[in-house]
Amino acid sequence: MSTEIQMTKLAKCAGCGAKVGAGTLSRLLGGLPVHRDENLLVGYDTSDDASVYRISDDLAIVQTLDFFPPIVDDPYTFGKIAATNALSDIFAMGAEVKLAMNILCVSTLMDDEAIHDLLRGGYEKVYEAGGILAGGHTIQGEEPKYGLSVTGFAHPDRILKNSGAQPGDVLILTKPLGIGILTTAAKVSLAPAAAYQKAVEFMCTLNRTARDIMVRFPVHSCTDVTGFGLLGHTCEMAEGSGVSIRLSYHDIPCHDGVYELAQMGILPEGMYRNRDFAQPRVTAAPEVDLAMQDILYDPQTSGGLLIAVPEKEAPALLRALRDRIPCAAIIGQVLPRGEWDVMIDG
């Protein structure tokens, strides 16, 4: 394993914290022509996790692309995290991973061993996801970046969108929050060692298990929680579904030490972008302090799935998830459309 390079020293931003803010992205996409095709079931105009194109009555292809700068120093671990994050979009749509291609920008400061280790990490996660890595494209640049273009398969009638939540649904989250805060703290040697290591393990953990369990239940909607933070992605689900969502902050799983770091003001730049975008659509009860709100806006890298399922099915789904994913938790409920997109209370 290459030990000569610290990947994060080569990047100005880390992981999904480098993502362009949702508000900025909306403005950039505004006014672009949208060509209609009856077989395009999901396009970019719905802010969903991946595009979906129907090939036949029984088959749709699901496509996504994701890449970012290093969030950890070790090239092999960075490769695993970036690949896991890209693959997650396919799982969030309820699809199966089939094919992937590398997207890589190498810094001139990276040696061959570092590049090999990075690619090895990505290859391992693609194969673990059930897919084949079939090539890619590599360029040189000042800042390293890595990710994947991924193609998955699904039945057209069983695609899970971020816009299908219905009043009466319960929301389940499958990974704890706080990745952006912990990785920011790690840059200044303030992250608790055990909590940081656990966060890295979660970033390397595929959402395949959650997907395989989820599709056995009548789930209405799903998205993965990544760069826009829990509140950003929840707002997208609420707006797209035409509902309001109430989150119980006491029930939301967080990594150890994150609340204390947030109280200290150790926050990633992406958190402020997420707050600017989502805050006008969020109502927080008085007991939800600023540190907790900051955690809910924190950009996640390779975060968990946010699943909307009918209330009567939620206990069985949660039990099935917790058999394999002990941190999975019910964090809120879907309500008829009200004056706000998202409410945070106890």
Short mmCIF file of C-alpha atoms in Angstrom, two decimals:
data_model
loop_
_atom_site.label_atom_id
_atom_site.label_comp_id
_atom_site.label_asym_id
_atom_site.label_seq_id
_atom_site.Cartn_x
_atom_site.Cartn_y
_atom_site.Cartn_z
CA MET A 1 0.00 0.00 0.00
CA SER A 2 1.31 3.46 -0.88
CA THR A 3 2.33 5.45 2.20
CA GLU A 4 4.05 8.38 0.48
CA ILE A 5 0.99 10.51 -0.13
CA GLN A 6 -1.79 12.02 1.95
CA MET A 7 -4.68 12.33 -0.44
CA THR A 8 -6.60 15.00 1.47
CA LYS A 9 -3.61 17.34 1.30
CA LEU A 10 -4.10 17.52 -2.47
CA ALA A 11 -7.76 18.59 -2.32
CA LYS A 12 -9.50 21.82 -1.31
CA CYS A 13 -12.79 20.05 -0.56
CA ALA A 14 -13.51 16.53 0.65
CA GLY A 15 -15.94 13.90 -0.59
CA CYS A 16 -19.55 14.94 -1.09
CA GLY A 17 -18.73 18.19 0.70
CA ALA A 18 -17.41 19.31 -2.69
CA LYS A 19 -20.87 18.98 -4.23
CA VAL A 20 -22.35 22.11 -5.79
CA GLY A 21 -25.16 23.36 -3.56
CA ALA A 22 -28.69 22.31 -4.45
CA GLY A 23 -29.83 25.90 -4.91
CA THR A 24 -26.92 26.72 -7.21
CA LEU A 25 -27.46 23.52 -9.17
CA SER A 26 -31.13 24.36 -9.66
CA ARG A 27 -30.21 27.76 -11.08
CA LEU A 28 -27.60 26.25 -13.40
CA LEU A 29 -30.10 23.76 -14.79
CA GLY A 30 -32.90 26.30 -15.08
CA GLY A 31 -34.03 27.00 -18.63
CA LEU A 32 -32.25 24.08 -20.24
CA PRO A 33 -34.44 22.31 -22.80
CA VAL A 34 -36.01 19.07 -21.60
CA HIS A 35 -36.68 16.67 -24.47
CA ARG A 36 -39.50 14.25 -23.82
CA ASP A 37 -39.33 10.53 -24.44
CA GLU A 38 -42.07 8.26 -23.18
CA ASN A 39 -39.45 5.67 -22.20
CA LEU A 40 -37.46 8.10 -20.03
CA LEU A 41 -39.08 7.28 -16.71
CA VAL A 42 -36.77 9.44 -14.56
CA GLY A 43 -34.67 12.34 -15.84
CA TYR A 44 -32.58 15.13 -14.34
CA ASP A 45 -35.56 17.43 -13.91
CA THR A 46 -36.88 15.46 -10.89
CA SER A 47 -33.73 15.70 -8.70
CA ASP A 48 -33.71 11.93 -8.28
CA ASP A 49 -30.72 9.70 -7.57
CA ALA A 50 -30.35 8.26 -11.09
CA SER A 51 -31.92 8.33 -14.52
CA VAL A 52 -34.17 5.48 -15.64
CA TYR A 53 -34.87 4.45 -19.24
CA ARG A 54 -37.34 1.71 -20.15
CA ILE A 55 -35.96 -0.83 -22.63
CA SER A 56 -38.95 -3.17 -22.59
CA ASP A 57 -42.01 -3.95 -20.50
CA ASP A 58 -39.79 -5.97 -18.16
CA LEU A 59 -36.48 -4.11 -18.21
CA ALA A 60 -35.25 -0.60 -17.47
CA ILE A 61 -31.67 0.63 -17.27
CA VAL A 62 -30.75 2.82 -14.33
CA GLN A 63 -27.75 5.12 -14.79
CA THR A 64 -25.79 7.38 -12.48
CA LEU A 65 -22.43 9.13 -12.26
CA ASP A 66 -20.64 10.33 -9.15
CA PHE A 67 -17.09 11.42 -8.33
CA PHE A 68 -15.33 13.68 -5.83
CA PRO A 69 -11.98 14.68 -4.27
CA PRO A 70 -10.37 12.58 -1.50
CA ILE A 71 -12.07 12.41 1.89
CA VAL A 72 -9.38 10.19 3.47
CA ASP A 73 -5.60 10.06 3.08
CA ASP A 74 -5.17 6.42 2.09
CA PRO A 75 -5.66 5.92 -1.69
CA TYR A 76 -7.09 2.40 -1.34
CA THR A 77 -9.69 3.53 1.19
CA PHE A 78 -10.53 6.59 -0.91
CA GLY A 79 -11.19 4.30 -3.87
CA LYS A 80 -13.53 2.16 -1.81
CA ILE A 81 -15.45 5.14 -0.44
CA ALA A 82 -15.86 6.88 -3.80
CA ALA A 83 -17.05 3.68 -5.45
CA THR A 84 -19.45 2.85 -2.60
CA ASN A 85 -20.92 6.34 -2.84
CA ALA A 86 -21.47 6.11 -6.61
CA LEU A 87 -23.00 2.63 -6.41
CA SER A 88 -25.44 3.84 -3.76
CA ASP A 89 -27.56 5.74 -6.29
CA ILE A 90 -28.43 2.49 -8.04
CA PHE A 91 -29.43 0.81 -4.79
CA ALA A 92 -31.52 3.84 -3.78
CA MET A 93 -33.62 3.32 -6.92
CA GLY A 94 -34.21 -0.31 -5.93
CA ALA A 95 -32.08 -1.55 -8.84
CA GLU A 96 -29.24 -4.06 -9.22
CA VAL A 97 -25.73 -2.99 -10.19
CA LYS A 98 -24.54 -4.45 -13.50
CA LEU A 99 -21.78 -2.35 -15.08
CA ALA A 100 -19.41 0.41 -13.95
CA MET A 101 -16.71 2.57 -15.50
CA ASN A 102 -13.98 4.52 -13.72
CA ILE A 103 -13.82 8.32 -13.76
CA LEU A 104 -10.36 9.34 -12.56
CA CYS A 105 -8.30 12.53 -12.36
CA VAL A 106 -4.78 11.84 -11.11
CA SER A 107 -2.49 14.41 -9.59
CA THR A 108 1.07 14.58 -10.86
CA LEU A 109 2.09 14.12 -7.20
CA MET A 110 0.55 10.64 -7.12
CA ASP A 111 2.89 7.73 -7.83
CA ASP A 112 1.90 4.57 -9.67
CA GLU A 113 1.39 2.64 -6.44
CA ALA A 114 -1.07 5.22 -5.11
CA ILE A 115 -3.07 5.18 -8.36
CA HIS A 116 -3.10 1.38 -8.40
CA ASP A 117 -4.28 1.25 -4.78
CA LEU A 118 -7.06 3.74 -5.48
CA LEU A 119 -8.32 1.76 -8.47
CA ARG A 120 -8.06 -1.51 -6.55
CA GLY A 121 -10.35 -0.11 -3.87
CA GLY A 122 -12.91 0.86 -6.50
CA TYR A 123 -12.72 -2.50 -8.26
CA GLU A 124 -13.32 -4.40 -5.03
CA LYS A 125 -16.51 -2.48 -4.19
CA VAL A 126 -17.94 -2.84 -7.70
CA TYR A 127 -17.46 -6.61 -7.58
CA GLU A 128 -18.90 -6.73 -4.06
CA ALA A 129 -21.93 -4.85 -5.40
CA GLY A 130 -22.48 -7.56 -8.01
CA GLY A 131 -21.24 -5.53 -10.98
CA ILE A 132 -18.44 -5.61 -13.54
CA LEU A 133 -15.91 -2.80 -13.94
CA ALA A 134 -15.37 -2.45 -17.68
CA GLY A 135 -12.96 0.44 -18.18
CA GLY A 136 -13.22 4.19 -17.81
CA HIS A 137 -11.42 7.44 -18.51
CA THR A 138 -8.40 9.02 -16.81
CA ILE A 139 -6.99 12.54 -17.04
CA GLN A 140 -4.32 14.51 -15.16
CA GLY A 141 -5.04 17.54 -13.01
CA GLU A 142 -3.94 19.52 -10.01
CA GLU A 143 -6.47 17.83 -7.71
CA PRO A 144 -7.23 14.09 -7.64
CA LYS A 145 -10.83 12.99 -8.12
CA TYR A 146 -12.37 9.55 -8.45
CA GLY A 147 -15.77 8.00 -8.98
CA LEU A 148 -17.84 5.80 -11.23
CA SER A 149 -20.41 5.83 -13.96
CA VAL A 150 -22.76 2.99 -13.04
CA THR A 151 -25.49 1.15 -14.93
CA GLY A 152 -28.08 -0.98 -13.18
CA PHE A 153 -31.13 -3.00 -14.16
CA ALA A 154 -34.63 -2.95 -12.70
CA HIS A 155 -38.22 -3.73 -13.62
CA PRO A 156 -39.85 -0.50 -14.86
CA ASP A 157 -42.77 -0.96 -12.45
CA ARG A 158 -40.56 -1.45 -9.41
CA ILE A 159 -38.36 1.65 -9.60
CA LEU A 160 -38.17 3.55 -6.33
CA LYS A 161 -38.17 7.32 -6.75
CA ASN A 162 -37.55 10.07 -4.20
CA SER A 163 -41.00 11.45 -5.07
CA GLY A 164 -43.27 8.58 -4.05
CA ALA A 165 -43.74 9.16 -0.31
CA GLN A 166 -47.38 9.08 0.85
CA PRO A 167 -49.14 10.46 3.94
CA GLY A 168 -49.06 7.83 6.64
CA ASP A 169 -45.64 6.51 5.62
CA VAL A 170 -42.87 6.07 8.17
CA LEU A 171 -39.29 7.12 7.40
CA ILE A 172 -36.35 4.78 8.11
CA LEU A 173 -32.67 5.80 7.93
CA THR A 174 -29.99 3.12 7.57
CA LYS A 175 -26.73 4.93 8.47
CA PRO A 176 -25.83 7.47 11.17
CA LEU A 177 -25.15 11.14 10.41
CA GLY A 178 -22.06 13.23 11.00
CA ILE A 179 -19.59 12.19 8.27
CA GLY A 180 -18.85 15.74 7.12
CA ILE A 181 -18.29 16.99 10.67
CA LEU A 182 -16.01 14.08 11.61
CA THR A 183 -13.88 14.33 8.49
CA THR A 184 -13.57 18.10 8.97
CA ALA A 185 -12.48 17.51 12.56
CA ALA A 186 -9.96 14.90 11.41
CA LYS A 187 -8.18 17.52 9.30
CA VAL A 188 -7.31 19.42 12.49
CA SER A 189 -6.72 16.29 14.60
CA LEU A 190 -9.87 16.81 16.70
CA ALA A 191 -11.92 13.79 15.61
CA PRO A 192 -12.26 11.03 18.24
CA ALA A 193 -10.18 8.18 16.81
CA ALA A 194 -12.73 5.41 17.34
CA ALA A 195 -15.64 7.48 15.99
CA TYR A 196 -13.63 8.52 12.93
CA GLN A 197 -12.63 4.94 12.17
CA LYS A 198 -16.25 3.84 12.51
CA ALA A 199 -17.30 6.59 10.12
CA VAL A 200 -14.76 5.37 7.56
CA GLU A 201 -16.15 1.85 7.90
CA PHE A 202 -19.67 3.13 7.25
CA MET A 203 -18.49 5.07 4.18
CA CYS A 204 -17.04 1.82 2.83
CA THR A 205 -20.24 -0.14 3.51
CA LEU A 206 -22.45 -0.70 0.48
CA ASN A 207 -26.16 0.01 0.64
CA ARG A 208 -26.70 -3.28 -1.16
CA THR A 209 -27.86 -5.10 1.98
CA ALA A 210 -30.39 -2.37 2.76
CA ARG A 211 -31.60 -2.46 -0.84
CA ASP A 212 -31.96 -6.25 -0.88
CA ILE A 213 -34.08 -6.12 2.28
CA MET A 214 -36.06 -3.04 1.28
CA VAL A 215 -37.32 -4.46 -2.02
CA ARG A 216 -39.06 -7.30 -0.19
CA PHE A 217 -41.50 -4.73 1.26
CA PRO A 218 -44.04 -2.34 -0.36
CA VAL A 219 -41.76 0.69 -0.07
CA HIS A 220 -43.21 3.88 -1.59
CA SER A 221 -40.09 6.02 -1.89
CA CYS A 222 -36.35 5.99 -1.31
CA THR A 223 -33.31 8.21 -1.66
CA ASP A 224 -29.76 8.06 -0.35
CA VAL A 225 -28.53 10.74 2.03
CA THR A 226 -25.36 12.28 0.59
CA GLY A 227 -24.07 15.75 -0.21
CA PHE A 228 -27.23 17.76 0.49
CA GLY A 229 -27.49 16.39 4.03
CA LEU A 230 -30.50 14.75 5.64
CA LEU A 231 -32.57 17.93 5.51
CA GLY A 232 -31.73 18.70 1.89
CA HIS A 233 -32.66 15.24 0.69
CA THR A 234 -35.75 15.14 2.92
CA CYS A 235 -36.90 18.46 1.47
CA GLU A 236 -36.50 17.01 -2.03
CA MET A 237 -38.58 13.99 -1.02
CA ALA A 238 -41.28 16.18 0.52
CA GLU A 239 -41.48 18.57 -2.42
CA GLY A 240 -41.37 15.84 -5.06
CA SER A 241 -44.02 13.79 -3.27
CA GLY A 242 -46.31 16.71 -2.48
CA VAL A 243 -46.20 15.97 1.26
CA SER A 244 -44.78 17.33 4.50
CA ILE A 245 -42.34 15.35 6.64
CA ARG A 246 -41.87 15.43 10.39
CA LEU A 247 -38.50 14.29 11.77
CA SER A 248 -37.93 13.32 15.41
CA TYR A 249 -34.41 14.47 16.18
CA HIS A 250 -34.14 12.22 19.26
CA ASP A 251 -34.50 9.18 16.99
CA ILE A 252 -31.95 10.13 14.33
CA PRO A 253 -28.74 8.04 14.62
CA CYS A 254 -25.49 10.04 14.77
CA HIS A 255 -21.86 9.05 15.02
CA ASP A 256 -20.25 9.32 18.45
CA GLY A 257 -18.74 12.71 19.24
CA VAL A 258 -20.48 14.55 16.39
CA TYR A 259 -22.79 16.61 18.60
CA GLU A 260 -19.85 17.88 20.69
CA LEU A 261 -17.89 18.79 17.56
CA ALA A 262 -20.89 20.64 16.15
CA GLN A 263 -21.19 22.56 19.42
CA MET A 264 -17.54 23.60 18.94
CA GLY A 265 -18.36 24.92 15.47
CA ILE A 266 -16.27 22.35 13.60
CA LEU A 267 -18.39 22.22 10.47
CA PRO A 268 -17.73 21.62 6.77
CA GLU A 269 -18.31 24.34 4.20
CA GLY A 270 -20.97 22.21 2.56
CA MET A 271 -23.12 22.41 5.70
CA TYR A 272 -23.56 26.16 5.17
CA ARG A 273 -24.54 25.64 1.51
CA ASN A 274 -27.07 23.04 2.56
CA ARG A 275 -28.50 25.34 5.21
CA ASP A 276 -28.85 28.20 2.71
CA PHE A 277 -30.80 25.90 0.40
CA ALA A 278 -33.08 24.06 2.80
CA GLN A 279 -33.58 26.33 5.81
CA PRO A 280 -36.44 28.38 4.29
CA ARG A 281 -38.35 25.10 3.88
CA VAL A 282 -37.62 23.72 7.34
CA THR A 283 -39.33 24.51 10.65
CA ALA A 284 -37.48 23.52 13.83
CA ALA A 285 -39.08 23.29 17.27
CA PRO A 286 -37.48 25.55 19.93
CA GLU A 287 -35.84 22.59 21.70
CA VAL A 288 -33.84 21.65 18.58
CA ASP A 289 -30.62 23.56 19.20
CA LEU A 290 -28.23 24.91 16.57
CA ALA A 291 -25.71 22.08 16.93
CA MET A 292 -28.38 19.45 16.20
CA GLN A 293 -29.64 21.41 13.22
CA ASP A 294 -26.09 21.66 11.89
CA ILE A 295 -25.81 17.86 12.03
CA LEU A 296 -29.00 17.52 10.02
CA TYR A 297 -27.60 19.85 7.34
CA ASP A 298 -24.18 18.13 7.38
CA PRO A 299 -23.18 16.75 3.94
CA GLN A 300 -22.82 12.98 4.05
CA THR A 301 -20.44 10.97 1.93
CA SER A 302 -21.68 7.46 1.14
CA GLY A 303 -24.59 7.92 3.54
CA GLY A 304 -27.51 5.62 4.20
CA LEU A 305 -30.86 5.07 2.54
CA LEU A 306 -33.90 7.11 3.56
CA ILE A 307 -36.90 4.85 3.06
CA ALA A 308 -40.61 5.75 3.11
CA VAL A 309 -42.78 2.72 3.88
CA PRO A 310 -46.41 2.32 5.01
CA GLU A 311 -46.71 2.48 8.80
CA LYS A 312 -48.12 -1.04 9.08
CA GLU A 313 -45.09 -2.45 7.23
CA ALA A 314 -42.49 -0.39 9.09
CA PRO A 315 -41.97 -2.66 12.15
CA ALA A 316 -41.30 -5.73 10.00
CA LEU A 317 -38.97 -3.81 7.68
CA LEU A 318 -37.10 -2.31 10.61
CA ARG A 319 -36.65 -5.73 12.22
CA ALA A 320 -35.33 -7.17 8.96
CA LEU A 321 -32.93 -4.26 8.53
CA ARG A 322 -31.68 -4.38 12.12
CA ASP A 323 -30.80 -8.06 11.76
CA ARG A 324 -28.08 -6.91 9.33
CA ILE A 325 -27.86 -3.15 9.99
CA PRO A 326 -28.23 -2.57 13.74
CA CYS A 327 -28.18 1.25 13.49
CA ALA A 328 -31.25 1.43 11.22
CA ALA A 329 -33.92 3.60 12.84
CA ILE A 330 -37.37 5.06 12.34
CA ILE A 331 -36.77 8.81 12.29
CA GLY A 332 -40.02 10.40 11.18
CA GLN A 333 -43.33 10.27 9.41
CA VAL A 334 -44.95 11.55 6.24
CA LEU A 335 -47.94 13.90 6.60
CA PRO A 336 -50.40 15.54 4.20
CA ARG A 337 -48.98 18.67 2.61
CA GLY A 338 -48.81 21.57 5.06
CA GLU A 339 -47.16 24.97 5.28
CA TRP A 340 -43.64 23.55 5.52
CA ASP A 341 -41.67 20.81 3.76
CA VAL A 342 -39.96 19.47 6.88
CA MET A 343 -40.61 19.90 10.60
CA ILE A 344 -37.97 18.90 13.20
CA ASP A 345 -39.25 18.23 16.69
CA GLY A 346 -38.81 15.77 19.54
#
